[in-house]
Tab-separated table of C-alpha atoms and ligand atoms in Angstrom:
chain	number	residue	atom	x	y	z
A	110	MET	CA	4.513	22.929	20.649
A	111	LYS	CA	2.880	21.249	23.311
A	112	PRO	CA	1.476	18.056	20.885
A	113	ASP	CA	-1.702	16.096	20.724
A	114	LEU	CA	-0.411	13.129	18.975
A	115	ILE	CA	3.050	11.967	18.809
A	116	ILE	CA	4.055	9.112	15.787
A	117	HIS	CA	7.031	7.210	15.518
A	118	GLY	CA	7.446	6.382	11.392
A	119	ALA	CA	7.371	8.272	8.932
A	120	GLY	CA	6.882	5.634	6.135
A	121	ILE	CA	2.723	5.626	4.297
A	122	PHE	CA	1.121	4.378	7.795
A	123	GLY	CA	2.542	7.548	10.139
A	124	LEU	CA	2.130	9.800	7.304
A	125	THR	CA	-1.186	9.616	6.431
A	126	LEU	CA	-2.444	9.233	9.989
A	127	ALA	CA	-0.469	12.641	10.381
A	128	TRP	CA	-2.222	13.953	7.963
A	129	GLU	CA	-5.593	12.569	8.857
A	130	ALA	CA	-5.563	13.778	12.592
A	131	THR	CA	-4.343	17.204	11.725
A	132	LEU	CA	-7.172	17.959	9.391
A	133	ARG	CA	-8.967	17.188	12.776
A	134	GLY	CA	-7.107	19.738	13.945
A	135	ALA	CA	-4.380	18.017	16.331
A	136	ARG	CA	-0.908	19.552	16.478
A	137	VAL	CA	1.091	16.318	15.168
A	138	VAL	CA	4.817	15.232	15.966
A	139	VAL	CA	6.456	12.536	13.794
A	140	ALA	CA	9.647	11.466	14.382
A	141	ASP	CA	11.908	9.009	12.687
A	142	PRO	CA	15.682	8.928	12.973
A	143	TYR	CA	16.495	7.387	10.084
A	144	GLY	CA	14.610	10.032	7.937
A	145	ILE	CA	11.286	10.051	5.345
A	146	GLY	CA	10.512	7.018	3.394
A	147	ALA	CA	13.532	5.542	5.499
A	148	GLY	CA	11.447	1.937	5.529
A	149	SER	CA	9.045	0.114	2.790
A	150	SER	CA	7.283	3.309	1.939
A	151	GLY	CA	10.589	4.261	0.391
A	152	GLY	CA	10.120	2.015	-2.394
A	153	ILE	CA	9.152	2.567	-5.848
A	154	VAL	CA	5.752	-0.286	-6.760
A	155	GLY	CA	2.780	1.687	-5.522
A	156	ALA	CA	0.057	-0.195	-6.726
A	157	LEU	CA	-3.513	0.443	-5.495
A	158	ALA	CA	-5.235	-2.951	-6.540
A	159	PRO	CA	-8.656	-4.778	-5.084
A	160	HIS	CA	-9.430	-7.959	-4.190
A	161	VAL	CA	-11.353	-10.162	-6.107
A	162	PRO	CA	-14.855	-9.388	-6.386
A	163	GLU	CA	-16.197	-12.297	-4.252
A	164	ASN	CA	-16.727	-14.140	-1.226
A	165	TRP	CA	-17.050	-10.516	0.860
A	166	ASN	CA	-15.377	-10.362	4.329
A	167	ALA	CA	-15.046	-7.191	6.379
A	168	LYS	CA	-10.585	-7.368	5.013
A	169	LYS	CA	-12.202	-6.566	1.186
A	170	ALA	CA	-14.820	-4.198	2.156
A	171	PHE	CA	-12.605	-2.081	4.302
A	172	GLN	CA	-9.811	-2.224	1.500
A	173	LEU	CA	-12.327	-1.045	-1.205
A	174	GLN	CA	-12.914	1.934	0.890
A	175	SER	CA	-9.762	3.297	1.343
A	176	LEU	CA	-8.910	2.261	-2.325
A	177	LEU	CA	-12.243	4.354	-3.253
A	178	ALA	CA	-11.296	7.153	-0.392
A	179	ALA	CA	-7.611	7.399	-2.263
A	180	GLU	CA	-8.580	10.254	-5.067
A	181	ALA	CA	-9.896	12.884	-2.840
A	182	PHE	CA	-7.646	11.998	0.200
A	183	TRP	CA	-4.809	12.506	-2.599
A	184	ALA	CA	-6.328	15.617	-4.106
A	185	LYS	CA	-5.677	17.426	-0.997
A	186	VAL	CA	-2.595	16.880	-0.339
A	187	ALA	CA	-1.558	17.694	-3.864
A	188	ALA	CA	-3.505	20.533	-3.081
A	189	THR	CA	-2.523	21.557	0.294
A	190	SER	CA	1.459	20.821	-0.931
A	191	GLY	CA	1.831	21.929	-3.943
A	192	ARG	CA	2.999	18.760	-4.801
A	193	ASP	CA	2.165	15.909	-6.636
A	194	PRO	CA	1.927	12.433	-5.031
A	195	GLY	CA	1.622	10.669	-8.512
A	196	TYR	CA	-2.364	8.846	-7.711
A	197	ALA	CA	-4.356	8.319	-10.808
A	198	ARG	CA	-6.999	5.900	-11.042
A	199	THR	CA	-5.284	4.108	-14.612
A	200	GLY	CA	-7.131	0.605	-13.777
A	201	ARG	CA	-5.880	-2.714	-15.009
A	202	LEU	CA	-5.605	-5.295	-17.573
A	203	GLN	CA	-5.343	-9.340	-16.797
A	204	PRO	CA	-4.973	-11.818	-18.847
A	205	LEU	CA	-7.567	-14.846	-18.725
A	206	ALA	CA	-5.215	-18.304	-19.422
A	207	ASP	CA	-8.595	-20.546	-20.667
A	208	ASP	CA	-11.959	-20.978	-20.160
A	209	ALA	CA	-11.928	-21.855	-16.372
A	210	ALA	CA	-10.381	-18.417	-16.435
A	211	VAL	CA	-13.300	-16.475	-18.587
A	212	ASP	CA	-15.885	-17.994	-17.002
A	213	LEU	CA	-14.843	-16.874	-13.536
A	214	ALA	CA	-14.244	-13.941	-14.562
A	215	ARG	CA	-17.398	-13.380	-15.836
A	216	ALA	CA	-19.305	-14.447	-12.650
A	217	ARG	CA	-16.819	-11.842	-10.848
A	218	THR	CA	-18.143	-9.287	-12.911
A	219	LEU	CA	-21.947	-9.441	-11.326
A	220	GLY	CA	-19.554	-9.529	-8.252
A	221	ALA	CA	-18.228	-6.682	-8.416
A	222	GLU	CA	-21.390	-4.919	-9.900
A	223	SER	CA	-22.838	-5.634	-6.617
A	224	LEU	CA	-19.933	-5.334	-4.274
A	225	TRP	CA	-18.321	-2.075	-5.771
A	226	GLN	CA	-21.789	-0.441	-5.776
A	227	GLY	CA	-21.594	0.806	-8.857
A	228	ARG	CA	-18.228	3.159	-8.257
A	229	ALA	CA	-16.013	1.089	-10.422
A	230	VAL	CA	-16.444	-2.266	-13.077
A	231	TRP	CA	-15.149	-5.336	-13.485
A	232	ARG	CA	-15.385	-6.640	-17.008
A	233	VAL	CA	-14.038	-9.071	-19.555
A	234	ARG	CA	-13.242	-7.726	-23.265
A	235	LYS	CA	-10.836	-8.666	-26.182
A	236	ALA	CA	-6.967	-8.278	-25.902
A	237	SER	CA	-6.154	-5.659	-28.073
A	238	GLY	CA	-3.224	-3.371	-28.715
A	239	VAL	CA	0.654	-2.954	-27.521
A	240	TRP	CA	0.098	-2.088	-23.842
A	241	CYS	CA	-1.694	-5.069	-23.421
A	242	PRO	CA	-0.587	-8.526	-22.700
A	243	PRO	CA	-0.343	-11.903	-24.490
A	244	SER	CA	-4.045	-13.901	-23.720
A	245	PRO	CA	-4.410	-17.648	-24.949
A	246	THR	CA	-8.282	-16.906	-25.069
A	247	GLY	CA	-7.506	-13.673	-26.154
A	248	LEU	CA	-9.280	-12.223	-23.815
A	249	VAL	CA	-8.270	-10.100	-20.528
A	250	VAL	CA	-10.371	-8.590	-17.510
A	251	GLU	CA	-10.370	-5.256	-16.844
A	252	ASP	CA	-11.179	-3.229	-14.081
A	253	THR	CA	-11.475	0.784	-13.116
A	254	LEU	CA	-10.494	0.230	-9.557
A	255	THR	CA	-7.496	-0.443	-9.226
A	256	GLY	CA	-4.787	2.619	-9.766
A	257	ARG	CA	-1.223	3.627	-9.042
A	258	ILE	CA	0.444	6.062	-6.612
A	259	HIS	CA	4.633	7.075	-6.550
A	260	PRO	CA	5.801	6.099	-3.340
A	261	ARG	CA	8.483	8.303	-2.773
A	262	LEU	CA	6.442	11.643	-4.643
A	263	ALA	CA	3.634	10.777	-1.954
A	264	LEU	CA	5.914	10.419	0.957
A	265	ASN	CA	7.287	14.208	-0.084
A	266	ALA	CA	3.737	15.058	-0.900
A	267	LEU	CA	2.889	14.188	2.259
A	268	ALA	CA	5.013	15.462	4.377
A	269	ALA	CA	4.731	18.634	2.497
A	270	ALA	CA	0.637	19.019	3.344
A	271	ILE	CA	1.683	18.003	7.089
A	272	ARG	CA	4.328	20.851	7.106
A	273	GLU	CA	2.419	23.535	5.877
A	274	LYS	CA	-1.020	22.769	8.023
A	275	GLY	CA	1.616	22.928	11.508
A	276	GLY	CA	2.637	19.460	11.587
A	277	VAL	CA	6.145	18.750	12.712
A	278	ILE	CA	8.025	16.010	11.464
A	279	GLY	CA	11.811	15.049	13.004
A	280	ALA	CA	14.420	12.435	14.154
A	281	GLU	CA	13.063	12.797	17.797
A	282	ALA	CA	9.584	13.622	19.858
A	283	PRO	CA	8.689	14.621	23.034
A	284	SER	CA	7.660	12.220	25.320
A	285	THR	CA	3.986	13.266	26.763
A	286	ALA	CA	1.041	12.929	24.471
A	287	PRO	CA	-0.563	9.875	23.107
A	288	THR	CA	1.867	8.213	20.624
A	289	VAL	CA	1.247	5.946	17.577
A	290	TRP	CA	4.530	3.139	16.770
A	291	ALA	CA	3.804	3.107	12.981
A	292	THR	CA	7.348	1.612	12.671
A	293	GLY	CA	6.932	-1.224	10.187
A	294	ALA	CA	9.100	-4.142	10.071
A	295	VAL	CA	11.007	-2.785	12.959
A	296	GLY	CA	8.106	-2.244	15.130
A	297	LEU	CA	6.689	-5.913	14.968
A	298	GLU	CA	9.885	-7.012	16.081
A	299	ASP	CA	9.691	-4.530	19.342
A	300	LEU	CA	6.283	-4.947	19.541
A	301	SER	CA	6.893	-9.039	19.099
A	302	ARG	CA	9.939	-8.727	22.326
A	303	SER	CA	7.492	-6.721	23.973
A	304	LEU	CA	5.067	-9.114	24.209
A	305	GLY	CA	7.228	-12.031	24.457
A	306	ARG	CA	5.730	-14.072	20.887
A	307	THR	CA	6.154	-13.013	17.720
A	308	VAL	CA	3.496	-10.723	15.961
A	309	GLY	CA	4.619	-10.494	12.929
A	310	THR	CA	8.164	-10.292	11.064
A	311	GLY	CA	8.687	-8.503	7.823
A	312	ILE	CA	8.877	-10.184	4.073
A	313	LYS	CA	11.524	-9.195	1.912
A	314	GLY	CA	10.924	-8.151	-1.753
A	315	GLN	CA	12.788	-7.102	-4.647
A	316	ALA	CA	11.435	-4.307	-7.599
A	317	LEU	CA	12.785	-2.688	-10.615
A	318	LEU	CA	12.216	0.757	-12.310
A	319	LEU	CA	12.371	1.059	-15.943
A	320	ASP	CA	12.478	4.531	-17.509
A	321	HIS	CA	9.835	3.676	-19.587
A	322	ALA	CA	6.746	6.594	-19.996
A	323	ALA	CA	3.340	5.609	-20.051
A	324	PRO	CA	1.991	7.013	-17.629
A	325	GLU	CA	-2.048	7.257	-18.723
A	326	ALA	CA	-1.789	3.605	-19.353
A	327	PRO	CA	-3.185	0.885	-17.326
A	328	GLN	CA	-1.547	-1.255	-14.951
A	329	LEU	CA	-1.062	-5.503	-15.924
A	330	PHE	CA	-0.938	-8.072	-13.509
A	331	VAL	CA	1.019	-11.157	-15.703
A	332	ASP	CA	1.484	-14.189	-13.833
A	333	GLY	CA	2.139	-12.476	-10.153
A	334	LEU	CA	3.968	-9.913	-12.146
A	335	HIS	CA	2.659	-6.090	-11.832
A	336	ILE	CA	4.134	-3.622	-14.208
A	337	VAL	CA	2.756	-0.359	-13.168
A	338	PRO	CA	3.097	3.108	-14.864
A	339	HIS	CA	3.840	5.734	-13.214
A	340	ALA	CA	3.464	9.830	-13.400
A	341	ASP	CA	6.381	10.281	-13.825
A	342	GLY	CA	7.886	8.380	-16.924
A	343	THR	CA	8.867	5.416	-15.255
A	344	THR	CA	7.470	1.828	-14.963
A	345	ALA	CA	7.639	-0.649	-11.833
A	346	ILE	CA	7.987	-4.189	-12.118
A	347	GLY	CA	7.300	-5.966	-8.969
A	348	SER	CA	7.801	-8.217	-6.849
A	349	THR	CA	9.744	-10.845	-5.415
A	350	THR	CA	8.532	-12.682	-2.148
A	351	GLU	CA	11.536	-14.187	-0.384
A	352	ARG	CA	10.167	-15.582	3.469
A	353	ASP	CA	14.222	-16.797	4.491
A	354	THR	CA	16.244	-13.140	4.323
A	355	ILE	CA	15.912	-10.639	5.723
A	356	ASP	CA	19.323	-8.734	3.866
A	357	LEU	CA	18.700	-5.623	2.109
A	358	ILE	CA	20.787	-6.516	-1.217
A	359	THR	CA	19.277	-6.695	-4.412
A	360	ASP	CA	20.466	-9.959	-7.029
A	361	GLY	CA	19.839	-12.065	-9.918
A	362	GLN	CA	16.087	-12.587	-9.356
A	363	LEU	CA	15.430	-9.043	-9.934
A	364	ASP	CA	16.459	-10.037	-13.734
A	365	GLY	CA	13.761	-12.923	-13.362
A	366	LEU	CA	11.594	-10.267	-12.811
A	367	LEU	CA	12.484	-8.559	-15.490
A	368	ALA	CA	12.796	-11.030	-18.406
A	369	ARG	CA	8.844	-12.115	-17.786
A	370	ALA	CA	7.688	-8.033	-17.775
A	371	VAL	CA	9.673	-8.377	-21.228
A	372	ALA	CA	8.197	-11.682	-22.288
A	373	ALA	CA	4.250	-10.153	-21.877
A	374	VAL	CA	4.958	-6.286	-22.950
A	375	PRO	CA	8.421	-7.139	-25.344
A	376	MET	CA	8.503	-2.834	-25.862
A	377	LEU	CA	10.179	-3.000	-22.406
A	378	ALA	CA	13.325	-4.452	-23.710
A	379	GLU	CA	14.239	-1.251	-24.901
A	380	ALA	CA	13.502	0.263	-20.866
A	381	LYS	CA	16.772	1.111	-19.242
A	382	VAL	CA	17.109	0.188	-15.923
A	383	ILE	CA	16.810	2.804	-13.731
A	384	GLU	CA	16.876	1.348	-9.615
A	385	ARG	CA	17.098	-2.183	-8.761
A	386	TRP	CA	15.243	-1.890	-4.989
A	387	ALA	CA	14.588	-4.198	-2.390
A	388	GLY	CA	12.448	-3.768	1.079
A	389	LEU	CA	10.820	-5.907	4.073
A	390	ARG	CA	6.795	-5.696	4.135
A	391	PRO	CA	5.439	-5.529	7.111
A	392	ARG	CA	3.671	-8.358	7.594
A	393	ALA	CA	0.938	-9.774	11.097
A	394	ARG	CA	0.918	-12.729	11.813
A	395	SER	CA	-2.559	-12.017	10.636
A	396	ARG	CA	-1.836	-11.156	7.344
A	397	ALA	CA	-3.940	-8.283	8.404
A	398	PRO	CA	-3.208	-4.996	9.417
A	399	MET	CA	-2.606	-4.657	12.727
A	400	LEU	CA	-4.205	-1.714	14.964
A	401	GLY	CA	-5.017	-0.685	18.291
A	402	PRO	CA	-4.115	-0.078	21.337
A	403	TRP	CA	0.279	-1.221	22.848
A	404	PRO	CA	-0.699	-4.183	25.346
A	405	ASP	CA	-0.259	-3.242	28.612
A	406	ARG	CA	1.489	0.083	27.286
A	407	PRO	CA	-0.918	2.581	28.619
A	408	GLY	CA	-1.132	5.820	26.043
A	409	HIS	CA	0.928	3.988	23.541
A	410	PHE	CA	-1.062	2.664	19.727
A	411	VAL	CA	0.139	0.095	17.023
A	412	ALA	CA	-0.327	0.991	13.512
A	413	ASN	CA	1.153	-1.453	11.222
A	414	GLY	CA	0.730	-5.059	9.287
A	415	GLY	CA	0.261	-3.070	6.044
A	416	PHE	CA	2.055	-6.510	4.154
A	417	LYS	CA	1.290	-5.906	0.600
A	418	ILE	CA	-1.339	-3.567	0.246
A	419	GLY	CA	-0.441	-0.430	2.594
A	420	PHE	CA	-0.698	2.276	0.427
A	421	GLY	CA	-3.967	1.028	-0.608
A	422	MET	CA	-5.271	0.904	2.786
A	423	ALA	CA	-3.674	3.990	4.303
A	424	PRO	CA	-6.272	6.422	3.779
A	425	GLY	CA	-8.567	3.984	6.123
A	426	ILE	CA	-6.171	3.366	7.914
A	427	ALA	CA	-5.326	6.486	9.100
A	428	ARG	CA	-9.489	7.051	9.457
A	429	VAL	CA	-9.825	4.802	12.047
A	430	MET	CA	-6.799	5.340	13.840
A	431	ALA	CA	-7.810	8.675	14.467
A	432	ASP	CA	-10.943	7.846	15.631
A	433	LEU	CA	-9.326	5.411	18.284
A	434	VAL	CA	-6.601	7.791	19.398
A	435	LEU	CA	-7.481	11.183	18.993
A	436	GLU	CA	-11.928	10.647	19.526
A	437	GLY	CA	-11.550	7.672	21.655
A	438	ARG	CA	-13.669	5.660	19.580
A	439	ASP	CA	-12.789	2.287	17.964
A	440	THR	CA	-13.800	1.597	14.526
A	441	ILE	CA	-11.338	-0.838	14.274
A	442	PRO	CA	-12.973	-3.747	11.361
A	443	ASP	CA	-12.681	-7.224	12.775
A	444	GLY	CA	-9.636	-9.351	12.171
A	445	PHE	CA	-7.606	-6.112	12.347
A	446	ARG	CA	-6.866	-5.716	15.882
A	447	VAL	CA	-3.167	-5.989	17.339
A	448	THR	CA	-5.289	-8.601	19.467
A	449	ASP	CA	-5.721	-10.726	16.809
A	450	ASN	CA	-1.934	-11.545	16.483
A	451	THR	CA	-0.978	-11.924	20.143
B	713	FAD	C1	8.902	-5.134	-3.062
B	713	FAD	C2	7.794	-4.111	-2.541
B	713	FAD	C3	6.572	-4.154	-3.110
B	713	FAD	C4	5.821	-3.561	-2.508
B	713	FAD	N1	4.277	-3.153	-3.229
B	713	FAD	C5	3.409	-2.708	-2.410
B	713	FAD	C6	1.951	-1.960	-3.704
B	713	FAD	O1	2.615	-2.599	-5.050
B	713	FAD	N2	1.003	-1.449	-3.502
B	713	FAD	C7	1.162	-1.316	-1.535
B	713	FAD	O2	0.000	-1.011	-1.306
B	713	FAD	N3	2.335	-2.235	-1.158
B	713	FAD	C8	3.280	-2.578	-1.421
B	713	FAD	N4	4.114	-2.777	-0.880
B	713	FAD	C9	3.998	-2.573	1.102
B	713	FAD	C10	4.188	-1.129	1.196
B	713	FAD	O3	5.736	-1.094	0.909
B	713	FAD	C11	4.384	-1.342	2.943
B	713	FAD	O4	2.868	-2.205	3.464
B	713	FAD	C12	4.118	-0.025	3.629
B	713	FAD	O5	4.984	0.920	2.820
B	713	FAD	C13	4.169	-0.455	4.872
B	713	FAD	O6	4.326	1.336	5.192
B	713	FAD	P1	4.420	1.686	6.896
B	713	FAD	O7	4.424	2.942	7.474
B	713	FAD	O8	3.468	0.880	7.749
B	713	FAD	O9	6.244	1.012	7.242
B	713	FAD	P2	7.537	1.378	6.527
B	713	FAD	O10	7.345	1.697	5.631
B	713	FAD	O11	8.246	0.689	6.489
B	713	FAD	O12	8.306	2.756	7.624
B	713	FAD	C14	8.100	2.666	9.012
B	713	FAD	C15	8.436	4.009	9.513
B	713	FAD	O13	9.326	3.708	10.505
B	713	FAD	C16	10.716	3.748	11.101
B	713	FAD	N5	11.758	3.220	12.160
B	713	FAD	C17	11.894	2.273	12.345
B	713	FAD	N6	12.195	1.925	14.008
B	713	FAD	C18	11.803	3.819	14.418
B	713	FAD	C19	11.858	4.115	15.538
B	713	FAD	N7	12.097	3.236	16.893
B	713	FAD	N8	11.168	5.242	16.114
B	713	FAD	C20	10.262	5.966	14.709
B	713	FAD	N9	11.153	5.472	13.577
B	713	FAD	C21	10.997	4.581	13.385
B	713	FAD	C22	11.470	3.212	9.958
B	713	FAD	O14	12.893	4.359	9.640
B	713	FAD	C23	10.194	3.840	8.967
B	713	FAD	O15	10.599	4.843	8.045
B	713	FAD	C24	6.027	-3.506	-1.497
B	713	FAD	C25	6.571	-3.664	-0.190
B	713	FAD	C26	7.694	-4.203	-0.814
B	713	FAD	C27	8.692	-4.285	0.270
């Protein structure tokens, strides 16, 4: 097959773009010598969490559209592949520490009414039930926009859907078609080397997976910790942010995460730890996604910078990259360009 598009990197950015391009009729080859999900997308957390509905900007608006698009996007992947990507919009609860936090949350309720276009709500309600974090005010914020995805199930479903439609995923690619580099933290290093300046770097994070089934329960966000119940009867706890190391070893910091999770939801003390995992979040210098032509390399493009919200942004980024590479239309939001980092 002579491809219309070559994508290096079988993480969430590479595979969502391959899927979007396949749906637009392109013949796609994805190449990854390390295999599907070998980078940070092969992790365990999968929170699809929105930005707070205030101080609106292009990044927040883009993320909102991407989160809203996720339901139809993943439903189509599931229908084509016959596999469950583990997506659901199960919502999220966050405790409110004091009166100031309650006032701010109530102001954001109004923000959500206009900024979230009636598609989801952000409301203050009483903290109640066993799956609810303790809250000093007795109140929590509940939003109905937050979702979750099972990272590995999602990648497997995407790969199966792409193959079902005739796309090819393997270790190598030919070199005679427009080429997108969706190569995560390694790609940021490659691009930095090629341009002679640092455009971004990998930021280490560790997370835990527990054998605790609460598949319909909302996600909890407590003291900076994500507690994410998944479709397959597991619950993820994430994550650390470590700026000084890029080794992928897990360590005692995960015991600290677990202790904080148990303090928030005591029943998690009974759950067995199934996995301890570390990965590198690809963070562009701007902290926003980094999209567009590879400077000085005609026919080559970059899709990178997913950082902490790559899964939430992926459907939107796939659309923008397909517009650019397949149709020559530049729909990249302000602040998301490769040149914003050079
Ligand atoms: C601890 C932790 C928790 C996280 N939690 C969340 C979360 O809750 N929600 C969320 O949305 N995001 C989360 N993220 C971030 C998310 O995982 C990333 O934003 C996302 O996975 C980035 O996807 P990617 O496809 O750009 O990169 P990657 O998944 O890293 O994929 C890059 C791929 O490129 C391949 N590759 C490298 N070099 C080459 C080459 N030369 N040729 C071909 N292929 C190559 C690699 O093998 C890899 O498969 C988390 C990350 C971490 C580390």
